[in-house]
mmCIF file of C-alpha atoms in Angstrom:
data_model
loop_
_atom_site.group_PDB
_atom_site.id
_atom_site.type_symbol
_atom_site.label_atom_id
_atom_site.label_comp_id
_atom_site.label_asym_id
_atom_site.label_seq_id
_atom_site.Cartn_x
_atom_site.Cartn_y
_atom_site.Cartn_z
ATOM 1 C CA MET A 1 -2.088 -12.747 22.370
ATOM 2 C CA ASN A 2 0.123 -12.224 24.779
ATOM 3 C CA GLN A 3 0.401 -8.927 26.566
ATOM 4 C CA SER A 4 3.441 -9.423 29.216
ATOM 5 C CA ALA A 5 6.659 -7.967 27.451
ATOM 6 C CA PRO A 6 9.827 -10.023 27.302
ATOM 7 C CA ALA A 7 12.892 -8.828 28.897
ATOM 8 C CA ALA A 8 14.392 -9.602 25.448
ATOM 9 C CA THR A 9 13.834 -10.411 22.155
ATOM 10 C CA ASP A 10 15.881 -11.026 19.083
ATOM 11 C CA VAL A 11 13.723 -8.028 17.056
ATOM 12 C CA PHE A 12 11.175 -5.736 17.927
ATOM 13 C CA VAL A 13 8.858 -4.755 15.742
ATOM 14 C CA ILE A 14 7.333 -0.646 16.411
ATOM 15 C CA GLY A 15 4.009 -0.516 14.930
ATOM 16 C CA GLY A 16 1.176 -3.018 14.620
ATOM 17 C CA GLY A 17 0.066 -2.269 10.726
ATOM 18 C CA PRO A 18 -0.282 -4.263 8.286
ATOM 19 C CA ALA A 19 3.673 -3.322 7.102
ATOM 20 C CA GLY A 20 4.662 -4.552 11.326
ATOM 21 C CA LEU A 21 3.035 -7.665 11.430
ATOM 22 C CA ALA A 22 4.463 -8.596 7.913
ATOM 23 C CA ALA A 23 8.275 -7.697 9.222
ATOM 24 C CA ALA A 24 7.409 -9.463 12.554
ATOM 25 C CA ILE A 25 5.505 -12.880 10.356
ATOM 26 C CA ALA A 26 9.136 -13.142 8.332
ATOM 27 C CA ALA A 27 11.061 -12.831 10.699
ATOM 28 C CA ARG A 28 9.593 -15.480 12.852
ATOM 29 C CA GLN A 29 9.607 -17.361 9.320
ATOM 30 C CA CYS A 30 13.355 -17.513 9.754
ATOM 31 C CA GLY A 31 13.646 -18.423 13.599
ATOM 32 C CA LEU A 32 13.726 -14.977 15.417
ATOM 33 C CA ARG A 33 11.583 -14.053 18.504
ATOM 34 C CA VAL A 34 10.019 -11.354 17.838
ATOM 35 C CA VAL A 35 7.813 -8.628 19.940
ATOM 36 C CA VAL A 36 5.556 -6.319 18.049
ATOM 37 C CA ALA A 37 4.104 -2.914 20.184
ATOM 38 C CA ASP A 38 1.301 -1.288 18.967
ATOM 39 C CA GLY A 39 -0.671 2.046 20.907
ATOM 40 C CA ALA A 40 -3.891 1.194 19.154
ATOM 41 C CA ARG A 41 -6.406 -1.762 19.692
ATOM 42 C CA PRO A 42 -7.072 -3.693 16.933
ATOM 43 C CA PRO A 43 -8.293 -3.774 13.854
ATOM 44 C CA ILE A 44 -6.732 -1.194 12.972
ATOM 45 C CA ASP A 45 -8.572 0.730 10.674
ATOM 46 C CA LYS A 46 -6.437 3.194 7.324
ATOM 47 C CA ALA A 47 -8.026 5.207 4.248
ATOM 48 C CA CYS A 48 -7.214 3.100 1.516
ATOM 49 C CA GLY A 49 -8.556 1.861 -1.912
ATOM 50 C CA GLU A 50 -8.545 -2.478 -0.160
ATOM 51 C CA GLY A 51 -6.910 -3.889 -3.660
ATOM 52 C CA LEU A 52 -4.298 -5.869 -3.246
ATOM 53 C CA LEU A 53 -2.907 -6.640 -6.959
ATOM 54 C CA PRO A 54 -0.880 -9.596 -7.458
ATOM 55 C CA ASP A 55 2.031 -9.151 -6.828
ATOM 56 C CA GLY A 56 0.962 -8.388 -2.966
ATOM 57 C CA LEU A 57 -0.826 -11.704 -2.899
ATOM 58 C CA ALA A 58 2.367 -13.549 -3.593
ATOM 59 C CA ALA A 59 4.251 -11.529 -1.520
ATOM 60 C CA LEU A 60 1.577 -12.366 1.621
ATOM 61 C CA GLU A 61 1.624 -15.952 0.440
ATOM 62 C CA ARG A 62 5.535 -15.537 1.102
ATOM 63 C CA LEU A 63 4.490 -14.864 4.931
ATOM 64 C CA GLY A 64 2.075 -18.317 4.479
ATOM 65 C CA ILE A 65 -1.246 -16.018 4.519
ATOM 66 C CA HIS A 66 -3.230 -16.658 1.871
ATOM 67 C CA ILE A 67 -6.666 -14.907 1.488
ATOM 68 C CA PRO A 68 -9.918 -17.402 1.901
ATOM 69 C CA VAL A 69 -12.025 -15.429 -0.638
ATOM 70 C CA SER A 70 -14.860 -15.492 1.924
ATOM 71 C CA ASP A 71 -12.768 -12.158 3.049
ATOM 72 C CA GLY A 72 -12.607 -11.041 -0.701
ATOM 73 C CA ARG A 73 -13.533 -10.662 -3.786
ATOM 74 C CA PRO A 74 -11.222 -11.122 -6.288
ATOM 75 C CA PHE A 75 -11.022 -8.013 -9.626
ATOM 76 C CA CYS A 76 -9.055 -9.089 -12.930
ATOM 77 C CA GLY A 77 -7.869 -5.926 -14.085
ATOM 78 C CA ILE A 78 -8.154 -2.372 -14.279
ATOM 79 C CA ARG A 79 -10.127 0.390 -15.848
ATOM 80 C CA PHE A 80 -9.731 3.559 -16.602
ATOM 81 C CA VAL A 81 -12.517 6.018 -17.075
ATOM 82 C CA THR A 82 -13.543 9.592 -17.802
ATOM 83 C CA ASN A 83 -16.258 10.900 -18.718
ATOM 84 C CA SER A 84 -16.589 10.593 -22.467
ATOM 85 C CA ALA A 85 -14.429 7.399 -22.571
ATOM 86 C CA ALA A 86 -13.382 3.993 -20.597
ATOM 87 C CA ALA A 87 -10.623 1.279 -21.346
ATOM 88 C CA ASP A 88 -9.452 -1.624 -19.217
ATOM 89 C CA ALA A 89 -6.688 -4.380 -18.819
ATOM 90 C CA SER A 90 -6.361 -7.274 -17.173
ATOM 91 C CA PHE A 91 -4.346 -9.138 -15.096
ATOM 92 C CA PRO A 92 -1.398 -11.010 -16.967
ATOM 93 C CA GLY A 93 -1.718 -14.900 -17.383
ATOM 94 C CA GLY A 94 -5.506 -14.921 -15.907
ATOM 95 C CA SER A 95 -3.755 -13.611 -12.168
ATOM 96 C CA VAL A 96 -5.740 -12.095 -10.400
ATOM 97 C CA GLY A 97 -6.581 -9.030 -7.008
ATOM 98 C CA LEU A 98 -7.979 -9.379 -4.431
ATOM 99 C CA ALA A 99 -10.410 -6.678 -2.486
ATOM 100 C CA VAL A 100 -10.463 -6.687 1.249
ATOM 101 C CA ARG A 101 -11.286 -4.592 4.246
ATOM 102 C CA ARG A 102 -8.184 -3.256 5.628
ATOM 103 C CA THR A 103 -9.840 -4.022 9.131
ATOM 104 C CA SER A 104 -10.335 -7.988 8.070
ATOM 105 C CA LEU A 105 -6.691 -7.935 6.259
ATOM 106 C CA HIS A 106 -5.240 -6.777 9.923
ATOM 107 C CA ARG A 107 -6.869 -9.572 11.576
ATOM 108 C CA ILE A 108 -5.825 -11.831 9.248
ATOM 109 C CA LEU A 109 -2.349 -10.843 9.293
ATOM 110 C CA MET A 110 -2.950 -10.832 13.436
ATOM 111 C CA GLU A 111 -4.070 -14.051 13.639
ATOM 112 C CA ARG A 112 -0.860 -15.204 11.444
ATOM 113 C CA ALA A 113 1.418 -13.534 13.783
ATOM 114 C CA ALA A 114 0.328 -15.041 17.039
ATOM 115 C CA GLN A 115 0.304 -18.598 15.049
ATOM 116 C CA LEU A 116 3.789 -18.731 14.312
ATOM 117 C CA GLY A 117 4.307 -16.952 18.657
ATOM 118 C CA VAL A 118 4.754 -13.477 17.856
ATOM 119 C CA ASP A 119 4.258 -11.401 20.736
ATOM 120 C CA LEU A 120 1.525 -8.568 20.200
ATOM 121 C CA LEU A 121 1.511 -5.970 22.651
ATOM 122 C CA TRP A 122 -1.561 -4.082 22.376
ATOM 123 C CA GLN A 123 -2.466 -0.832 23.206
ATOM 124 C CA THR A 124 1.430 -0.246 24.666
ATOM 125 C CA PRO A 125 2.809 2.729 23.073
ATOM 126 C CA VAL A 126 6.701 2.507 22.613
ATOM 127 C CA THR A 127 8.228 5.795 24.417
ATOM 128 C CA GLY A 128 11.662 5.300 22.766
ATOM 129 C CA MET A 129 15.304 3.304 22.352
ATOM 130 C CA ALA A 130 18.044 2.776 24.581
ATOM 131 C CA ALA A 131 21.185 2.026 23.960
ATOM 132 C CA ASP A 132 20.379 -1.388 24.081
ATOM 133 C CA GLY A 133 16.534 -2.086 23.083
ATOM 134 C CA VAL A 134 13.051 0.147 23.302
ATOM 135 C CA ARG A 135 11.867 1.666 26.278
ATOM 136 C CA LEU A 136 7.810 0.484 27.153
ATOM 137 C CA GLY A 137 7.518 3.737 29.896
ATOM 138 C CA SER A 138 10.053 3.074 32.274
ATOM 139 C CA ARG A 139 11.329 -0.837 31.119
ATOM 140 C CA VAL A 140 13.471 -1.571 28.595
ATOM 141 C CA VAL A 141 13.323 -4.497 26.836
ATOM 142 C CA ARG A 142 16.786 -5.552 24.715
ATOM 143 C CA ALA A 143 16.563 -6.017 21.348
ATOM 144 C CA ARG A 144 19.174 -7.202 19.036
ATOM 145 C CA TRP A 145 17.325 -5.408 16.027
ATOM 146 C CA ILE A 146 14.462 -2.767 16.048
ATOM 147 C CA VAL A 147 11.859 -2.361 13.236
ATOM 148 C CA GLY A 148 10.456 1.335 12.797
ATOM 149 C CA ALA A 149 7.030 0.157 11.338
ATOM 150 C CA ASP A 150 5.298 3.521 12.604
ATOM 151 C CA GLY A 151 3.817 4.829 9.578
ATOM 152 C CA SER A 152 5.455 7.956 7.161
ATOM 153 C CA ASN A 153 5.793 10.342 10.267
ATOM 154 C CA SER A 154 8.088 7.276 11.958
ATOM 155 C CA ARG A 155 9.169 8.934 15.131
ATOM 156 C CA VAL A 156 11.002 5.741 15.205
ATOM 157 C CA ARG A 157 12.957 6.997 12.044
ATOM 158 C CA ARG A 158 14.002 10.362 13.685
ATOM 159 C CA TRP A 159 15.555 8.429 17.406
ATOM 160 C CA ALA A 160 17.279 7.387 15.168
ATOM 161 C CA GLY A 161 18.717 9.733 13.337
ATOM 162 C CA LEU A 162 17.757 8.570 9.584
ATOM 163 C CA ASP A 163 17.746 11.351 6.380
ATOM 164 C CA PRO A 164 13.919 13.093 6.745
ATOM 165 C CA GLY A 165 14.486 13.618 3.100
ATOM 166 C CA PRO A 166 13.043 16.298 0.574
ATOM 167 C CA ARG A 167 9.542 17.525 1.306
ATOM 168 C CA PRO A 168 7.621 15.535 -0.429
ATOM 169 C CA HIS A 169 4.467 16.502 -2.386
ATOM 170 C CA LEU A 170 1.683 15.424 -1.031
ATOM 171 C CA ARG A 171 -1.854 14.699 -1.753
ATOM 172 C CA TYR A 172 -5.174 14.270 0.169
ATOM 173 C CA ALA A 173 -7.442 10.701 0.214
ATOM 174 C CA PHE A 174 -10.559 10.341 1.593
ATOM 175 C CA ARG A 175 -12.320 6.713 1.326
ATOM 176 C CA GLN A 176 -16.357 5.238 2.350
ATOM 177 C CA HIS A 177 -17.851 2.241 1.586
ATOM 178 C CA PHE A 178 -21.234 2.256 -0.208
ATOM 179 C CA ARG A 179 -23.495 -0.233 0.200
ATOM 180 C CA VAL A 180 -24.607 -1.539 -3.774
ATOM 181 C CA ALA A 181 -24.046 -4.530 -5.175
ATOM 182 C CA PRO A 182 -20.656 -4.666 -7.609
ATOM 183 C CA TRP A 183 -21.288 -3.800 -11.906
ATOM 184 C CA THR A 184 -17.611 -4.828 -12.060
ATOM 185 C CA ASP A 185 -14.815 -6.967 -11.947
ATOM 186 C CA ARG A 186 -11.869 -4.543 -12.116
ATOM 187 C CA MET A 187 -10.642 -2.077 -9.786
ATOM 188 C CA GLU A 188 -12.084 1.399 -11.403
ATOM 189 C CA VAL A 189 -10.145 4.388 -11.260
ATOM 190 C CA TYR A 190 -11.872 7.447 -12.924
ATOM 191 C CA TRP A 191 -10.150 10.895 -13.890
ATOM 192 C CA SER A 192 -11.421 14.331 -13.589
ATOM 193 C CA ALA A 193 -9.664 17.466 -13.609
ATOM 194 C CA ARG A 194 -9.597 18.363 -9.896
ATOM 195 C CA CYS A 195 -9.310 14.444 -8.980
ATOM 196 C CA GLN A 196 -9.145 10.911 -8.894
ATOM 197 C CA GLY A 197 -12.152 8.379 -7.879
ATOM 198 C CA TYR A 198 -11.368 4.645 -7.580
ATOM 199 C CA ALA A 199 -14.084 1.813 -7.114
ATOM 200 C CA THR A 200 -13.370 -1.966 -5.534
ATOM 201 C CA ALA A 201 -15.834 -4.214 -4.744
ATOM 202 C CA VAL A 202 -14.701 -5.788 -1.413
ATOM 203 C CA GLY A 203 -17.827 -7.506 -0.892
ATOM 204 C CA ASP A 204 -21.205 -8.716 -2.890
ATOM 205 C CA GLU A 205 -22.991 -5.766 -1.482
ATOM 206 C CA GLN A 206 -20.270 -3.697 -0.433
ATOM 207 C CA VAL A 207 -17.989 -1.199 -2.740
ATOM 208 C CA CYS A 208 -14.758 0.759 -1.858
ATOM 209 C CA VAL A 209 -15.358 4.350 -2.809
ATOM 210 C CA ALA A 210 -11.814 6.158 -2.244
ATOM 211 C CA LEU A 211 -10.829 10.161 -3.864
ATOM 212 C CA ALA A 212 -7.922 11.661 -3.924
ATOM 213 C CA SER A 213 -6.672 15.136 -5.053
ATOM 214 C CA ASP A 214 -4.525 18.464 -3.985
ATOM 215 C CA ASP A 215 -6.548 19.873 -2.485
ATOM 216 C CA PRO A 216 -7.823 19.102 1.149
ATOM 217 C CA ASN A 217 -10.955 20.169 1.039
ATOM 218 C CA LEU A 218 -12.561 18.103 -1.433
ATOM 219 C CA ARG A 219 -14.158 15.271 0.330
ATOM 220 C CA LEU A 220 -16.301 12.494 -1.190
ATOM 221 C CA ASP A 221 -19.908 13.821 -1.196
ATOM 222 C CA GLU A 222 -18.167 16.532 -3.628
ATOM 223 C CA GLY A 223 -15.427 14.494 -5.062
ATOM 224 C CA LEU A 224 -18.380 12.071 -6.266
ATOM 225 C CA ARG A 225 -20.099 15.348 -8.610
ATOM 226 C CA LEU A 226 -17.114 15.889 -10.656
ATOM 227 C CA LEU A 227 -16.401 11.994 -11.164
ATOM 228 C CA PRO A 228 -20.409 11.695 -12.603
ATOM 229 C CA ALA A 229 -19.496 7.999 -14.165
ATOM 230 C CA LEU A 230 -19.064 7.233 -11.001
ATOM 231 C CA SER A 231 -21.890 8.723 -9.012
ATOM 232 C CA ALA A 232 -24.519 7.312 -11.300
ATOM 233 C CA ARG A 233 -23.473 3.932 -10.008
ATOM 234 C CA LEU A 234 -23.796 4.692 -6.359
ATOM 235 C CA ARG A 235 -27.010 6.296 -6.900
ATOM 236 C CA GLY A 236 -29.581 5.436 -4.138
ATOM 237 C CA ALA A 237 -27.049 3.533 -2.092
ATOM 238 C CA GLY A 238 -26.379 3.763 1.411
ATOM 239 C CA THR A 239 -22.773 4.118 3.427
ATOM 240 C CA CYS A 240 -21.784 0.914 5.639
ATOM 241 C CA SER A 241 -18.537 2.940 6.541
ATOM 242 C CA MET A 242 -17.199 6.066 8.336
ATOM 243 C CA GLU A 243 -15.595 8.823 5.610
ATOM 244 C CA ARG A 244 -11.817 8.666 6.460
ATOM 245 C CA GLY A 245 -8.540 10.734 5.350
ATOM 246 C CA ALA A 246 -5.627 10.042 4.674
ATOM 247 C CA LEU A 247 -2.370 11.446 2.718
ATOM 248 C CA THR A 248 -0.405 9.788 -0.020
ATOM 249 C CA GLY A 249 2.351 10.529 -1.478
ATOM 250 C CA ASN A 250 6.040 10.097 -3.456
ATOM 251 C CA ARG A 251 7.955 9.844 -1.173
ATOM 252 C CA ARG A 252 12.225 8.448 -0.481
ATOM 253 C CA PHE A 253 15.165 8.261 1.634
ATOM 254 C CA ASP A 254 18.166 7.550 1.323
ATOM 255 C CA ARG A 255 18.800 5.965 4.178
ATOM 256 C CA VAL A 256 16.518 3.303 5.810
ATOM 257 C CA CYS A 257 18.286 1.391 8.216
ATOM 258 C CA ARG A 258 21.640 2.658 10.402
ATOM 259 C CA GLY A 259 23.009 0.607 13.539
ATOM 260 C CA ASN A 260 20.675 -1.583 14.597
ATOM 261 C CA VAL A 261 18.042 -0.213 13.322
ATOM 262 C CA ALA A 262 15.932 -0.697 10.067
ATOM 263 C CA LEU A 263 12.506 1.202 7.983
ATOM 264 C CA VAL A 264 9.514 -0.984 6.681
ATOM 265 C CA GLY A 265 6.415 -0.020 5.140
ATOM 266 C CA ASP A 266 5.395 3.888 4.651
ATOM 267 C CA ALA A 267 7.791 4.742 7.267
ATOM 268 C CA SER A 268 10.948 3.720 4.769
ATOM 269 C CA GLY A 269 9.080 5.953 1.560
ATOM 270 C CA THR A 270 5.736 5.864 0.160
ATOM 271 C CA VAL A 271 5.088 5.710 -3.382
ATOM 272 C CA ASP A 272 1.298 7.742 -4.075
ATOM 273 C CA ALA A 273 -1.960 5.585 -4.136
ATOM 274 C CA ILE A 274 -2.939 5.683 -7.114
ATOM 275 C CA THR A 275 -0.241 2.813 -7.960
ATOM 276 C CA GLY A 276 -2.655 0.368 -5.314
ATOM 277 C CA GLU A 277 1.358 -1.117 -4.259
ATOM 278 C CA GLY A 278 1.729 0.336 -1.125
ATOM 279 C CA LEU A 279 0.771 -2.983 1.309
ATOM 280 C CA GLY A 280 2.613 -5.389 -1.778
ATOM 281 C CA LEU A 281 6.059 -3.422 -1.489
ATOM 282 C CA ALA A 282 5.742 -3.157 2.154
ATOM 283 C CA PHE A 283 4.732 -7.235 2.406
ATOM 284 C CA SER A 284 8.197 -7.867 0.007
ATOM 285 C CA GLN A 285 9.695 -5.037 1.748
ATOM 286 C CA ALA A 286 9.620 -7.089 5.439
ATOM 287 C CA THR A 287 10.477 -10.237 3.935
ATOM 288 C CA LEU A 288 13.548 -8.978 2.769
ATOM 289 C CA LEU A 289 14.500 -7.458 6.015
ATOM 290 C CA ALA A 290 14.212 -10.719 7.819
ATOM 291 C CA GLU A 291 16.286 -12.605 5.310
ATOM 292 C CA CYS A 292 18.987 -9.580 6.320
ATOM 293 C CA PHE A 293 18.275 -10.262 9.778
ATOM 294 C CA GLN A 294 18.791 -13.866 9.484
ATOM 295 C CA SER A 295 21.745 -13.086 7.699
ATOM 296 C CA GLY A 296 23.017 -9.770 10.160
ATOM 297 C CA ASP A 297 23.678 -7.585 6.436
ATOM 298 C CA LEU A 298 21.413 -4.629 7.163
ATOM 299 C CA ALA A 299 23.408 -2.993 4.216
ATOM 300 C CA ARG A 300 21.986 -6.170 1.422
ATOM 301 C CA TYR A 301 18.280 -4.419 2.969
ATOM 302 C CA GLN A 302 19.716 -0.655 2.163
ATOM 303 C CA ALA A 303 19.938 -1.283 -1.608
ATOM 304 C CA GLU A 304 17.804 -4.149 -2.457
ATOM 305 C CA HIS A 305 15.096 -1.722 -0.666
ATOM 306 C CA ARG A 306 15.560 0.944 -3.036
ATOM 307 C CA ARG A 307 15.861 -1.461 -5.914
ATOM 308 C CA LEU A 308 12.268 -2.266 -4.708
ATOM 309 C CA ALA A 309 10.476 0.545 -4.902
ATOM 310 C CA VAL A 310 11.574 1.232 -8.463
ATOM 311 C CA ARG A 311 8.685 0.194 -9.952
ATOM 312 C CA PRO A 312 6.428 1.284 -7.996
ATOM 313 C CA TRP A 313 7.976 4.900 -7.783
ATOM 314 C CA TRP A 314 8.281 5.130 -11.310
ATOM 315 C CA MET A 315 5.042 3.984 -12.227
ATOM 316 C CA ALA A 316 3.457 6.329 -9.850
ATOM 317 C CA ARG A 317 4.950 9.440 -11.619
ATOM 318 C CA LEU A 318 3.308 8.256 -14.713
ATOM 319 C CA MET A 319 -0.028 8.148 -13.657
ATOM 320 C CA LEU A 320 -0.028 11.169 -11.594
ATOM 321 C CA THR A 321 1.459 13.028 -14.811
ATOM 322 C CA LEU A 322 -3.105 12.638 -15.799
ATOM 323 C CA ASP A 323 -3.468 14.342 -13.002
ATOM 324 C CA GLY A 324 -4.816 17.898 -13.616
ATOM 325 C CA ARG A 325 -4.611 17.526 -17.164
ATOM 326 C CA PRO A 326 -8.202 16.403 -18.426
ATOM 327 C CA ARG A 327 -7.116 16.567 -22.213
ATOM 328 C CA LEU A 328 -4.104 14.917 -21.702
ATOM 329 C CA GLN A 329 -6.921 12.712 -19.516
ATOM 330 C CA ARG A 330 -8.962 12.312 -22.613
ATOM 331 C CA ARG A 331 -6.367 11.902 -25.305
ATOM 332 C CA THR A 332 -4.572 8.735 -23.116
ATOM 333 C CA LEU A 333 -7.920 6.732 -22.732
ATOM 334 C CA GLN A 334 -8.105 7.170 -26.993
ATOM 335 C CA VAL A 335 -4.812 5.361 -27.016
ATOM 336 C CA PHE A 336 -5.722 2.787 -24.451
ATOM 337 C CA GLU A 337 -8.800 2.140 -26.163
ATOM 338 C CA SER A 338 -7.664 2.137 -30.279
ATOM 339 C CA ARG A 339 -4.776 0.548 -29.394
ATOM 340 C CA PRO A 340 -5.705 -2.287 -26.352
ATOM 341 C CA GLN A 341 -2.147 -3.380 -26.077
ATOM 342 C CA ILE A 342 -0.691 -0.813 -24.475
ATOM 343 C CA PHE A 343 -2.411 -0.333 -21.313
ATOM 344 C CA GLN A 344 -2.185 -4.231 -20.974
ATOM 345 C CA ARG A 345 2.008 -3.630 -21.605
ATOM 346 C CA LEU A 346 1.433 -1.041 -18.718
ATOM 347 C CA LEU A 347 -0.464 -2.307 -15.856
ATOM 348 C CA GLU A 348 1.845 -5.912 -17.041
ATOM 349 C CA LEU A 349 5.205 -3.408 -16.157
ATOM 350 C CA HIS A 350 2.888 -1.969 -13.211
ATOM 351 C CA VAL A 351 2.633 -5.512 -11.561
ATOM 352 C CA GLY A 352 6.061 -7.126 -11.972
ATOM 353 C CA ALA A 353 5.257 -9.107 -15.011
ATOM 354 C CA ARG A 354 7.770 -6.874 -16.585
ATOM 355 C CA PRO A 355 11.375 -5.920 -16.107
ATOM 356 C CA PRO A 356 11.236 -2.271 -14.561
ATOM 357 C CA VAL A 357 13.710 -1.185 -18.082
ATOM 358 C CA ARG A 358 10.739 -1.548 -20.714
ATOM 359 C CA ILE A 359 9.322 1.256 -18.662
ATOM 360 C CA VAL A 360 11.076 3.682 -21.050
ATOM 361 C CA TRP A 361 10.123 1.779 -24.226
ATOM 362 C CA ASP A 362 6.492 1.715 -23.166
ATOM 363 C CA GLY A 363 6.325 5.398 -22.077
ATOM 364 C CA LEU A 364 7.490 6.191 -25.226
ATOM 365 C CA SER A 365 4.561 4.010 -27.014
ATOM 366 C CA LEU A 366 2.510 5.688 -25.128
ATOM 367 C CA GLY A 367 3.489 9.295 -25.940
ATOM 368 C CA TRP A 368 3.727 8.176 -29.997
ATOM 369 C CA GLY A 369 0.234 6.611 -29.518
ATOM 370 C CA LEU A 370 -1.087 10.424 -27.821
ATOM 371 C CA LEU A 371 0.916 11.788 -31.087
ATOM 372 C CA THR A 372 -0.525 10.130 -33.626
ATOM 373 C CA ALA A 373 -3.969 9.991 -31.612
#
């Protein structure tokens, strides 16, 4: 890694998380000079469910990244579980997702960026933007393009004068790893009246467990008591990581670029963690943004950024209709159990194997099933 900032660059990425590294990799693939700066020391960890869906893996492959199975664990679909029922669906065409520790993913992205010649400046906080570049303390690095990849509370968004958007409804998420043998080949979502639990096997003896709710005080230990089916799976298991927390929710902005500044990843808007699509969406945005840098057309990025977010944003809204509604949860799983093709079609829509316009028809199919269940 090069810890010496150049005097000038084509693209300066502020934020060295997965979204920022993906944007840097994509820009280098287009032949642009790239610098990434972040005040943190790698690898950077963050609370998340750690499951990459098939469309997210495809987006990574476009960045030249193929995660070895030794760094993760494949899963073939999704399972919904309540205290009284369970239903599952498989990814279409035999495709798989991959569960991988956030720190491992960050390392893989760093290695790819370094391989391509990205200048990586760790423990190097950006202090502001200048007329012709980025401020690193008393220094200014000239940059043709500036990328804000500094998360949902983006300073770059504020510095660029971009609309902060309406105040979102946020939920509270917590994550921890348990030392236990995997019991399923799927990503599992457990439903209760107060929260959702997520279980994803990330190794032969390690399962990532996450919890999301509207209650900032509902931590994993109490949440697991509300999810007896998941709690039973973890009985006697030790933990192998610290509990980490994060905020999650749907958030959209009217504009994600201004002048020579563009936002990517959570800085440009978020989808609720219930979708599992946050990282995959950021990787797709990164490829799009690099193409727009190459053509000099950020207006295209603005338009297509919104298009990319339509499917995961609506899927989050659809799934969150179940949040806090145990009766609706039970009836939905009854429909999925008795009419598995409905769950299958919704999963195909979720991973982009069905066009977004089908969300209306598939939603009506589910609604009819609920009325007749």
